[in-house]
């Protein structure tokens, strides 16, 4: 089979691009702990207020010092806000939305998840630096999207 030189050139370019893109995915997965969502858990967004867990969003510290943070996102805020979490211990975030799709990105960390109504997003992160972190909604959710922020406060000792 003979392939025109010009066509062969673009086949190599296309192959190279695919290799670069796949390589970028694998590299960020390995080096920056980027991972696809894997936690599939459903919830009825219309009855969140009565839910045992999401009816009372907040932070629970376990005996070993790790924490679970239950967060409800809604137009245009996160509850609770601010979120106080312990330093140097695994913090598991459990998120859901009461209305539309929101984002939950803790700026300056690799904590970043979509918050989808009907689903619980979950991830665990350990903060190595005390202080305040901004939470940004990074999914366009409406006219107040750009104002939808929250705060995570990482503290050495929680009360
Ligand atoms: Cu919530 Cu954008």
mmCIF file with all atom_site columns, C-alpha atoms and ligand atoms in Angstrom:
data_model
loop_
_atom_site.group_PDB
_atom_site.id
_atom_site.type_symbol
_atom_site.label_atom_id
_atom_site.label_alt_id
_atom_site.label_comp_id
_atom_site.label_asym_id
_atom_site.label_entity_id
_atom_site.label_seq_id
_atom_site.pdbx_PDB_ins_code
_atom_site.Cartn_x
_atom_site.Cartn_y
_atom_site.Cartn_z
_atom_site.occupancy
_atom_site.B_iso_or_equiv
_atom_site.pdbx_formal_charge
_atom_site.auth_seq_id
_atom_site.auth_comp_id
_atom_site.auth_asym_id
_atom_site.auth_atom_id
_atom_site.pdbx_PDB_model_num
ATOM   1   C  CA  . UNK A 1 1   ? 0.000   0.000  0.000  1.00 0.00 ? 1   UNK A CA  1
ATOM   2   C  CA  . UNK A 1 2   ? 1.383   3.380  -0.877 1.00 0.00 ? 2   UNK A CA  1
ATOM   3   C  CA  . UNK A 1 3   ? 0.555   6.400  1.243  1.00 0.00 ? 3   UNK A CA  1
ATOM   4   C  CA  . UNK A 1 4   ? 1.109   9.874  -0.060 1.00 0.00 ? 4   UNK A CA  1
ATOM   5   C  CA  . UNK A 1 5   ? 4.021   11.613 1.706  1.00 0.00 ? 5   UNK A CA  1
ATOM   6   C  CA  . UNK A 1 6   ? 1.832   14.548 2.731  1.00 0.00 ? 6   UNK A CA  1
ATOM   7   C  CA  . UNK A 1 7   ? -0.783  12.211 4.227  1.00 0.00 ? 7   UNK A CA  1
ATOM   8   C  CA  . UNK A 1 8   ? 1.917   10.203 5.986  1.00 0.00 ? 8   UNK A CA  1
ATOM   9   C  CA  . UNK A 1 9   ? 3.224   13.429 7.535  1.00 0.00 ? 9   UNK A CA  1
ATOM   10  C  CA  . UNK A 1 10  ? -0.176  14.245 9.065  1.00 0.00 ? 10  UNK A CA  1
ATOM   11  C  CA  . UNK A 1 11  ? -0.641  10.651 10.236 1.00 0.00 ? 11  UNK A CA  1
ATOM   12  C  CA  . UNK A 1 12  ? 2.588   10.988 12.210 1.00 0.00 ? 12  UNK A CA  1
ATOM   13  C  CA  . UNK A 1 13  ? 1.456   14.367 13.602 1.00 0.00 ? 13  UNK A CA  1
ATOM   14  C  CA  . UNK A 1 14  ? -1.879  12.864 14.689 1.00 0.00 ? 14  UNK A CA  1
ATOM   15  C  CA  . UNK A 1 15  ? -0.098  9.910  16.277 1.00 0.00 ? 15  UNK A CA  1
ATOM   16  C  CA  . UNK A 1 16  ? 2.284   12.235 18.078 1.00 0.00 ? 16  UNK A CA  1
ATOM   17  C  CA  . UNK A 1 17  ? -0.576  14.360 19.461 1.00 0.00 ? 17  UNK A CA  1
ATOM   18  C  CA  . UNK A 1 18  ? -2.385  11.278 20.769 1.00 0.00 ? 18  UNK A CA  1
ATOM   19  C  CA  . UNK A 1 19  ? 0.826   10.124 22.449 1.00 0.00 ? 19  UNK A CA  1
ATOM   20  C  CA  . UNK A 1 20  ? 1.374   13.549 24.046 1.00 0.00 ? 20  UNK A CA  1
ATOM   21  C  CA  . UNK A 1 21  ? -2.225  13.772 25.317 1.00 0.00 ? 21  UNK A CA  1
ATOM   22  C  CA  . UNK A 1 22  ? -2.253  10.241 26.750 1.00 0.00 ? 22  UNK A CA  1
ATOM   23  C  CA  . UNK A 1 23  ? 1.192   10.879 28.237 1.00 0.00 ? 23  UNK A CA  1
ATOM   24  C  CA  . UNK A 1 24  ? -0.087  14.061 29.919 1.00 0.00 ? 24  UNK A CA  1
ATOM   25  C  CA  . UNK A 1 25  ? -2.965  12.138 31.486 1.00 0.00 ? 25  UNK A CA  1
ATOM   26  C  CA  . UNK A 1 26  ? -0.684  9.370  32.757 1.00 0.00 ? 26  UNK A CA  1
ATOM   27  C  CA  . UNK A 1 27  ? 1.893   11.871 34.022 1.00 0.00 ? 27  UNK A CA  1
ATOM   28  C  CA  . UNK A 1 28  ? -0.597  13.968 36.021 1.00 0.00 ? 28  UNK A CA  1
ATOM   29  C  CA  . UNK A 1 29  ? -2.184  10.782 37.344 1.00 0.00 ? 29  UNK A CA  1
ATOM   30  C  CA  . UNK A 1 30  ? 1.156   9.592  38.651 1.00 0.00 ? 30  UNK A CA  1
ATOM   31  C  CA  . UNK A 1 31  ? 2.738   12.859 39.756 1.00 0.00 ? 31  UNK A CA  1
ATOM   32  C  CA  . UNK A 1 32  ? -0.228  14.915 40.938 1.00 0.00 ? 32  UNK A CA  1
ATOM   33  C  CA  . UNK A 1 33  ? -2.551  12.160 42.167 1.00 0.00 ? 33  UNK A CA  1
ATOM   34  C  CA  . UNK A 1 34  ? -5.244  13.175 39.727 1.00 0.00 ? 34  UNK A CA  1
ATOM   35  C  CA  . UNK A 1 35  ? -7.854  10.463 39.731 1.00 0.00 ? 35  UNK A CA  1
ATOM   36  C  CA  . UNK A 1 36  ? -11.237 9.908  38.150 1.00 0.00 ? 36  UNK A CA  1
ATOM   37  C  CA  . UNK A 1 37  ? -14.311 9.754  40.366 1.00 0.00 ? 37  UNK A CA  1
ATOM   38  C  CA  . UNK A 1 38  ? -14.841 6.214  41.539 1.00 0.00 ? 38  UNK A CA  1
ATOM   39  C  CA  . UNK A 1 39  ? -17.253 6.581  44.406 1.00 0.00 ? 39  UNK A CA  1
ATOM   40  C  CA  . UNK A 1 40  ? -20.756 5.949  43.120 1.00 0.00 ? 40  UNK A CA  1
ATOM   41  C  CA  . UNK A 1 41  ? -23.365 6.606  45.746 1.00 0.00 ? 41  UNK A CA  1
ATOM   42  C  CA  . UNK A 1 42  ? -26.778 8.030  45.026 1.00 0.00 ? 42  UNK A CA  1
ATOM   43  C  CA  . UNK A 1 43  ? -29.026 10.230 47.140 1.00 0.00 ? 43  UNK A CA  1
ATOM   44  C  CA  . UNK A 1 44  ? -32.398 11.918 46.639 1.00 0.00 ? 44  UNK A CA  1
ATOM   45  C  CA  . UNK A 1 45  ? -31.674 15.654 46.302 1.00 0.00 ? 45  UNK A CA  1
ATOM   46  C  CA  . UNK A 1 46  ? -35.293 16.593 47.101 1.00 0.00 ? 46  UNK A CA  1
ATOM   47  C  CA  . UNK A 1 47  ? -35.187 15.150 50.631 1.00 0.00 ? 47  UNK A CA  1
ATOM   48  C  CA  . UNK A 1 48  ? -31.701 16.305 51.698 1.00 0.00 ? 48  UNK A CA  1
ATOM   49  C  CA  . UNK A 1 49  ? -33.095 18.254 54.651 1.00 0.00 ? 49  UNK A CA  1
ATOM   50  C  CA  . UNK A 1 50  ? -34.437 15.019 56.162 1.00 0.00 ? 50  UNK A CA  1
ATOM   51  C  CA  . UNK A 1 51  ? -31.317 12.992 55.413 1.00 0.00 ? 51  UNK A CA  1
ATOM   52  C  CA  . UNK A 1 52  ? -29.548 11.554 58.472 1.00 0.00 ? 52  UNK A CA  1
ATOM   53  C  CA  . UNK A 1 53  ? -26.184 12.710 57.150 1.00 0.00 ? 53  UNK A CA  1
ATOM   54  C  CA  . UNK A 1 54  ? -26.775 15.627 54.767 1.00 0.00 ? 54  UNK A CA  1
ATOM   55  C  CA  . UNK A 1 55  ? -29.619 17.089 56.837 1.00 0.00 ? 55  UNK A CA  1
ATOM   56  C  CA  . UNK A 1 56  ? -26.949 18.286 59.260 1.00 0.00 ? 56  UNK A CA  1
ATOM   57  C  CA  . UNK A 1 57  ? -23.829 19.134 57.240 1.00 0.00 ? 57  UNK A CA  1
ATOM   58  C  CA  . UNK A 1 58  ? -20.724 19.541 59.374 1.00 0.00 ? 58  UNK A CA  1
ATOM   59  C  CA  . UNK A 1 59  ? -17.402 18.176 60.547 1.00 0.00 ? 59  UNK A CA  1
ATOM   60  C  CA  . UNK A 1 60  ? -17.040 15.005 62.626 1.00 0.00 ? 60  UNK A CA  1
ATOM   61  C  CA  . UNK A 1 61  ? -13.658 14.175 64.149 1.00 0.00 ? 61  UNK A CA  1
ATOM   62  C  CA  . UNK A 1 62  ? -13.021 10.469 64.680 1.00 0.00 ? 62  UNK A CA  1
ATOM   63  C  CA  . UNK A 1 63  ? -11.120 8.976  67.611 1.00 0.00 ? 63  UNK A CA  1
ATOM   64  C  CA  . UNK A 1 64  ? -7.926  8.608  65.568 1.00 0.00 ? 64  UNK A CA  1
ATOM   65  C  CA  . UNK A 1 65  ? -7.963  12.329 64.749 1.00 0.00 ? 65  UNK A CA  1
ATOM   66  C  CA  . UNK A 1 66  ? -9.134  11.955 61.164 1.00 0.00 ? 66  UNK A CA  1
ATOM   67  C  CA  . UNK A 1 67  ? -12.266 13.802 60.126 1.00 0.00 ? 67  UNK A CA  1
ATOM   68  C  CA  . UNK A 1 68  ? -15.336 13.453 57.951 1.00 0.00 ? 68  UNK A CA  1
ATOM   69  C  CA  . UNK A 1 69  ? -16.793 16.599 56.415 1.00 0.00 ? 69  UNK A CA  1
ATOM   70  C  CA  . UNK A 1 70  ? -20.349 16.488 55.116 1.00 0.00 ? 70  UNK A CA  1
ATOM   71  C  CA  . UNK A 1 71  ? -21.010 19.362 52.712 1.00 0.00 ? 71  UNK A CA  1
ATOM   72  C  CA  . UNK A 1 72  ? -24.137 20.498 50.888 1.00 0.00 ? 72  UNK A CA  1
ATOM   73  C  CA  . UNK A 1 73  ? -23.631 22.796 47.908 1.00 0.00 ? 73  UNK A CA  1
ATOM   74  C  CA  . UNK A 1 74  ? -26.496 24.959 46.725 1.00 0.00 ? 74  UNK A CA  1
ATOM   75  C  CA  . UNK A 1 75  ? -27.075 28.206 44.832 1.00 0.00 ? 75  UNK A CA  1
ATOM   76  C  CA  . UNK A 1 76  ? -24.726 29.995 45.733 1.00 0.00 ? 76  UNK A CA  1
ATOM   77  C  CA  . UNK A 1 77  ? -23.023 28.737 48.859 1.00 0.00 ? 77  UNK A CA  1
ATOM   78  C  CA  . UNK A 1 78  ? -21.489 25.772 50.625 1.00 0.00 ? 78  UNK A CA  1
ATOM   79  C  CA  . UNK A 1 79  ? -22.733 24.517 53.965 1.00 0.00 ? 79  UNK A CA  1
ATOM   80  C  CA  . UNK A 1 80  ? -20.993 24.486 56.408 1.00 0.00 ? 80  UNK A CA  1
ATOM   81  C  CA  . UNK A 1 81  ? -18.850 27.569 55.866 1.00 0.00 ? 81  UNK A CA  1
ATOM   82  C  CA  . UNK A 1 82  ? -16.164 27.910 57.131 1.00 0.00 ? 82  UNK A CA  1
ATOM   83  C  CA  . UNK A 1 83  ? -15.123 24.267 57.387 1.00 0.00 ? 83  UNK A CA  1
ATOM   84  C  CA  . UNK A 1 84  ? -12.624 23.611 60.191 1.00 0.00 ? 84  UNK A CA  1
ATOM   85  C  CA  . UNK A 1 85  ? -10.444 20.542 59.723 1.00 0.00 ? 85  UNK A CA  1
ATOM   86  C  CA  . UNK A 1 86  ? -7.418  19.054 61.530 1.00 0.00 ? 86  UNK A CA  1
ATOM   87  C  CA  . UNK A 1 87  ? -3.836  19.449 60.315 1.00 0.00 ? 87  UNK A CA  1
ATOM   88  C  CA  . UNK A 1 88  ? -1.898  16.377 59.150 1.00 0.00 ? 88  UNK A CA  1
ATOM   89  C  CA  . UNK A 1 89  ? -4.816  13.932 59.422 1.00 0.00 ? 89  UNK A CA  1
ATOM   90  C  CA  . UNK A 1 90  ? -6.864  12.386 56.631 1.00 0.00 ? 90  UNK A CA  1
ATOM   91  C  CA  . UNK A 1 91  ? -9.987  14.453 55.998 1.00 0.00 ? 91  UNK A CA  1
ATOM   92  C  CA  . UNK A 1 92  ? -12.745 12.745 54.028 1.00 0.00 ? 92  UNK A CA  1
ATOM   93  C  CA  . UNK A 1 93  ? -15.091 15.096 52.224 1.00 0.00 ? 93  UNK A CA  1
ATOM   94  C  CA  . UNK A 1 94  ? -18.599 13.883 51.377 1.00 0.00 ? 94  UNK A CA  1
ATOM   95  C  CA  . UNK A 1 95  ? -20.399 16.279 49.075 1.00 0.00 ? 95  UNK A CA  1
ATOM   96  C  CA  . UNK A 1 96  ? -23.742 16.561 47.412 1.00 0.00 ? 96  UNK A CA  1
ATOM   97  C  CA  . UNK A 1 97  ? -25.822 19.263 45.774 1.00 0.00 ? 97  UNK A CA  1
ATOM   98  C  CA  . UNK A 1 98  ? -29.324 20.388 46.649 1.00 0.00 ? 98  UNK A CA  1
ATOM   99  C  CA  . UNK A 1 99  ? -30.004 21.845 43.211 1.00 0.00 ? 99  UNK A CA  1
ATOM   100 C  CA  . UNK A 1 100 ? -27.696 21.992 40.185 1.00 0.00 ? 100 UNK A CA  1
ATOM   101 C  CA  . UNK A 1 101 ? -24.177 20.845 39.369 1.00 0.00 ? 101 UNK A CA  1
ATOM   102 C  CA  . UNK A 1 102 ? -21.516 22.702 41.340 1.00 0.00 ? 102 UNK A CA  1
ATOM   103 C  CA  . UNK A 1 103 ? -17.784 22.351 41.696 1.00 0.00 ? 103 UNK A CA  1
ATOM   104 C  CA  . UNK A 1 104 ? -15.777 21.995 44.896 1.00 0.00 ? 104 UNK A CA  1
ATOM   105 C  CA  . UNK A 1 105 ? -12.159 22.947 44.508 1.00 0.00 ? 105 UNK A CA  1
ATOM   106 C  CA  . UNK A 1 106 ? -9.915  23.648 47.467 1.00 0.00 ? 106 UNK A CA  1
ATOM   107 C  CA  . UNK A 1 107 ? -7.573  26.124 45.829 1.00 0.00 ? 107 UNK A CA  1
ATOM   108 C  CA  . UNK A 1 108 ? -3.878  25.262 46.111 1.00 0.00 ? 108 UNK A CA  1
ATOM   109 C  CA  . UNK A 1 109 ? -4.521  21.551 46.756 1.00 0.00 ? 109 UNK A CA  1
ATOM   110 C  CA  . UNK A 1 110 ? -5.457  18.629 44.536 1.00 0.00 ? 110 UNK A CA  1
ATOM   111 C  CA  . UNK A 1 111 ? -8.879  18.445 46.210 1.00 0.00 ? 111 UNK A CA  1
ATOM   112 C  CA  . UNK A 1 112 ? -11.303 19.053 43.384 1.00 0.00 ? 112 UNK A CA  1
ATOM   113 C  CA  . UNK A 1 113 ? -14.603 17.354 42.661 1.00 0.00 ? 113 UNK A CA  1
ATOM   114 C  CA  . UNK A 1 114 ? -17.837 17.896 40.835 1.00 0.00 ? 114 UNK A CA  1
ATOM   115 C  CA  . UNK A 1 115 ? -20.877 18.116 43.084 1.00 0.00 ? 115 UNK A CA  1
ATOM   116 C  CA  . UNK A 1 116 ? -23.792 16.557 41.261 1.00 0.00 ? 116 UNK A CA  1
ATOM   117 C  CA  . UNK A 1 117 ? -27.387 16.468 42.528 1.00 0.00 ? 117 UNK A CA  1
ATOM   118 C  CA  . UNK A 1 118 ? -28.433 12.884 43.136 1.00 0.00 ? 118 UNK A CA  1
ATOM   119 C  CA  . UNK A 1 119 ? -24.882 11.730 43.838 1.00 0.00 ? 119 UNK A CA  1
ATOM   120 C  CA  . UNK A 1 120 ? -22.428 11.798 46.716 1.00 0.00 ? 120 UNK A CA  1
ATOM   121 C  CA  . UNK A 1 121 ? -18.885 12.804 45.746 1.00 0.00 ? 121 UNK A CA  1
ATOM   122 C  CA  . UNK A 1 122 ? -16.219 11.604 48.117 1.00 0.00 ? 122 UNK A CA  1
ATOM   123 C  CA  . UNK A 1 123 ? -12.489 12.086 48.416 1.00 0.00 ? 123 UNK A CA  1
ATOM   124 C  CA  . UNK A 1 124 ? -9.889  12.135 51.161 1.00 0.00 ? 124 UNK A CA  1
ATOM   125 C  CA  . UNK A 1 125 ? -7.145  14.701 51.530 1.00 0.00 ? 125 UNK A CA  1
ATOM   126 C  CA  . UNK A 1 126 ? -4.493  15.368 54.191 1.00 0.00 ? 126 UNK A CA  1
ATOM   127 C  CA  . UNK A 1 127 ? -3.574  19.020 54.754 1.00 0.00 ? 127 UNK A CA  1
ATOM   128 C  CA  . UNK A 1 128 ? 0.117   19.523 55.500 1.00 0.00 ? 128 UNK A CA  1
ATOM   129 C  CA  . UNK A 1 129 ? -0.101  23.292 55.995 1.00 0.00 ? 129 UNK A CA  1
ATOM   130 C  CA  . UNK A 1 130 ? -2.262  25.089 58.553 1.00 0.00 ? 130 UNK A CA  1
ATOM   131 C  CA  . UNK A 1 131 ? -4.194  28.152 57.523 1.00 0.00 ? 131 UNK A CA  1
ATOM   132 C  CA  . UNK A 1 132 ? -7.082  29.209 55.361 1.00 0.00 ? 132 UNK A CA  1
ATOM   133 C  CA  . UNK A 1 133 ? -7.938  27.788 51.972 1.00 0.00 ? 133 UNK A CA  1
ATOM   134 C  CA  . UNK A 1 134 ? -10.484 29.127 49.530 1.00 0.00 ? 134 UNK A CA  1
ATOM   135 C  CA  . UNK A 1 135 ? -13.147 26.797 48.190 1.00 0.00 ? 135 UNK A CA  1
ATOM   136 C  CA  . UNK A 1 136 ? -14.200 27.699 44.668 1.00 0.00 ? 136 UNK A CA  1
ATOM   137 C  CA  . UNK A 1 137 ? -17.187 26.461 42.719 1.00 0.00 ? 137 UNK A CA  1
ATOM   138 C  CA  . UNK A 1 138 ? -15.667 25.684 39.356 1.00 0.00 ? 138 UNK A CA  1
ATOM   139 C  CA  . UNK A 1 139 ? -18.773 24.538 37.494 1.00 0.00 ? 139 UNK A CA  1
ATOM   140 C  CA  . UNK A 1 140 ? -20.917 27.311 36.029 1.00 0.00 ? 140 UNK A CA  1
ATOM   141 C  CA  . UNK A 1 141 ? -24.113 27.132 38.090 1.00 0.00 ? 141 UNK A CA  1
ATOM   142 C  CA  . UNK A 1 142 ? -25.940 30.387 37.456 1.00 0.00 ? 142 UNK A CA  1
ATOM   143 C  CA  . UNK A 1 143 ? -25.815 34.156 37.873 1.00 0.00 ? 143 UNK A CA  1
ATOM   144 C  CA  . UNK A 1 144 ? -24.125 33.938 41.286 1.00 0.00 ? 144 UNK A CA  1
ATOM   145 C  CA  . UNK A 1 145 ? -21.538 31.348 40.245 1.00 0.00 ? 145 UNK A CA  1
ATOM   146 C  CA  . UNK A 1 146 ? -18.601 33.753 40.462 1.00 0.00 ? 146 UNK A CA  1
ATOM   147 C  CA  . UNK A 1 147 ? -19.532 34.581 44.065 1.00 0.00 ? 147 UNK A CA  1
ATOM   148 C  CA  . UNK A 1 148 ? -19.899 30.972 45.163 1.00 0.00 ? 148 UNK A CA  1
ATOM   149 C  CA  . UNK A 1 149 ? -16.930 30.450 47.440 1.00 0.00 ? 149 UNK A CA  1
ATOM   150 C  CA  . UNK A 1 150 ? -16.270 29.005 50.849 1.00 0.00 ? 150 UNK A CA  1
ATOM   151 C  CA  . UNK A 1 151 ? -13.441 28.618 53.285 1.00 0.00 ? 151 UNK A CA  1
ATOM   152 C  CA  . UNK A 1 152 ? -11.519 25.695 54.751 1.00 0.00 ? 152 UNK A CA  1
ATOM   153 C  CA  . UNK A 1 153 ? -9.605  26.459 57.931 1.00 0.00 ? 153 UNK A CA  1
ATOM   154 C  CA  . UNK A 1 154 ? -6.887  23.926 58.747 1.00 0.00 ? 154 UNK A CA  1
ATOM   155 C  CA  . UNK A 1 155 ? -6.087  23.958 62.452 1.00 0.00 ? 155 UNK A CA  1
ATOM   156 C  CA  . UNK A 1 156 ? -3.526  22.151 64.582 1.00 0.00 ? 156 UNK A CA  1
ATOM   157 C  CA  . UNK A 1 157 ? -6.106  21.347 67.222 1.00 0.00 ? 157 UNK A CA  1
ATOM   158 C  CA  . UNK A 1 158 ? -9.850  21.278 66.826 1.00 0.00 ? 158 UNK A CA  1
ATOM   159 C  CA  . UNK A 1 159 ? -12.027 22.047 69.852 1.00 0.00 ? 159 UNK A CA  1
HETATM 160 CU CU1 . LIG B 2 .   ? -21.924 26.756 42.167 1.00 0.00 ? 1   LIG B CU1 1
HETATM 161 CU CU2 . LIG B 2 .   ? -20.774 27.637 40.251 1.00 0.00 ? 1   LIG B CU2 1
#
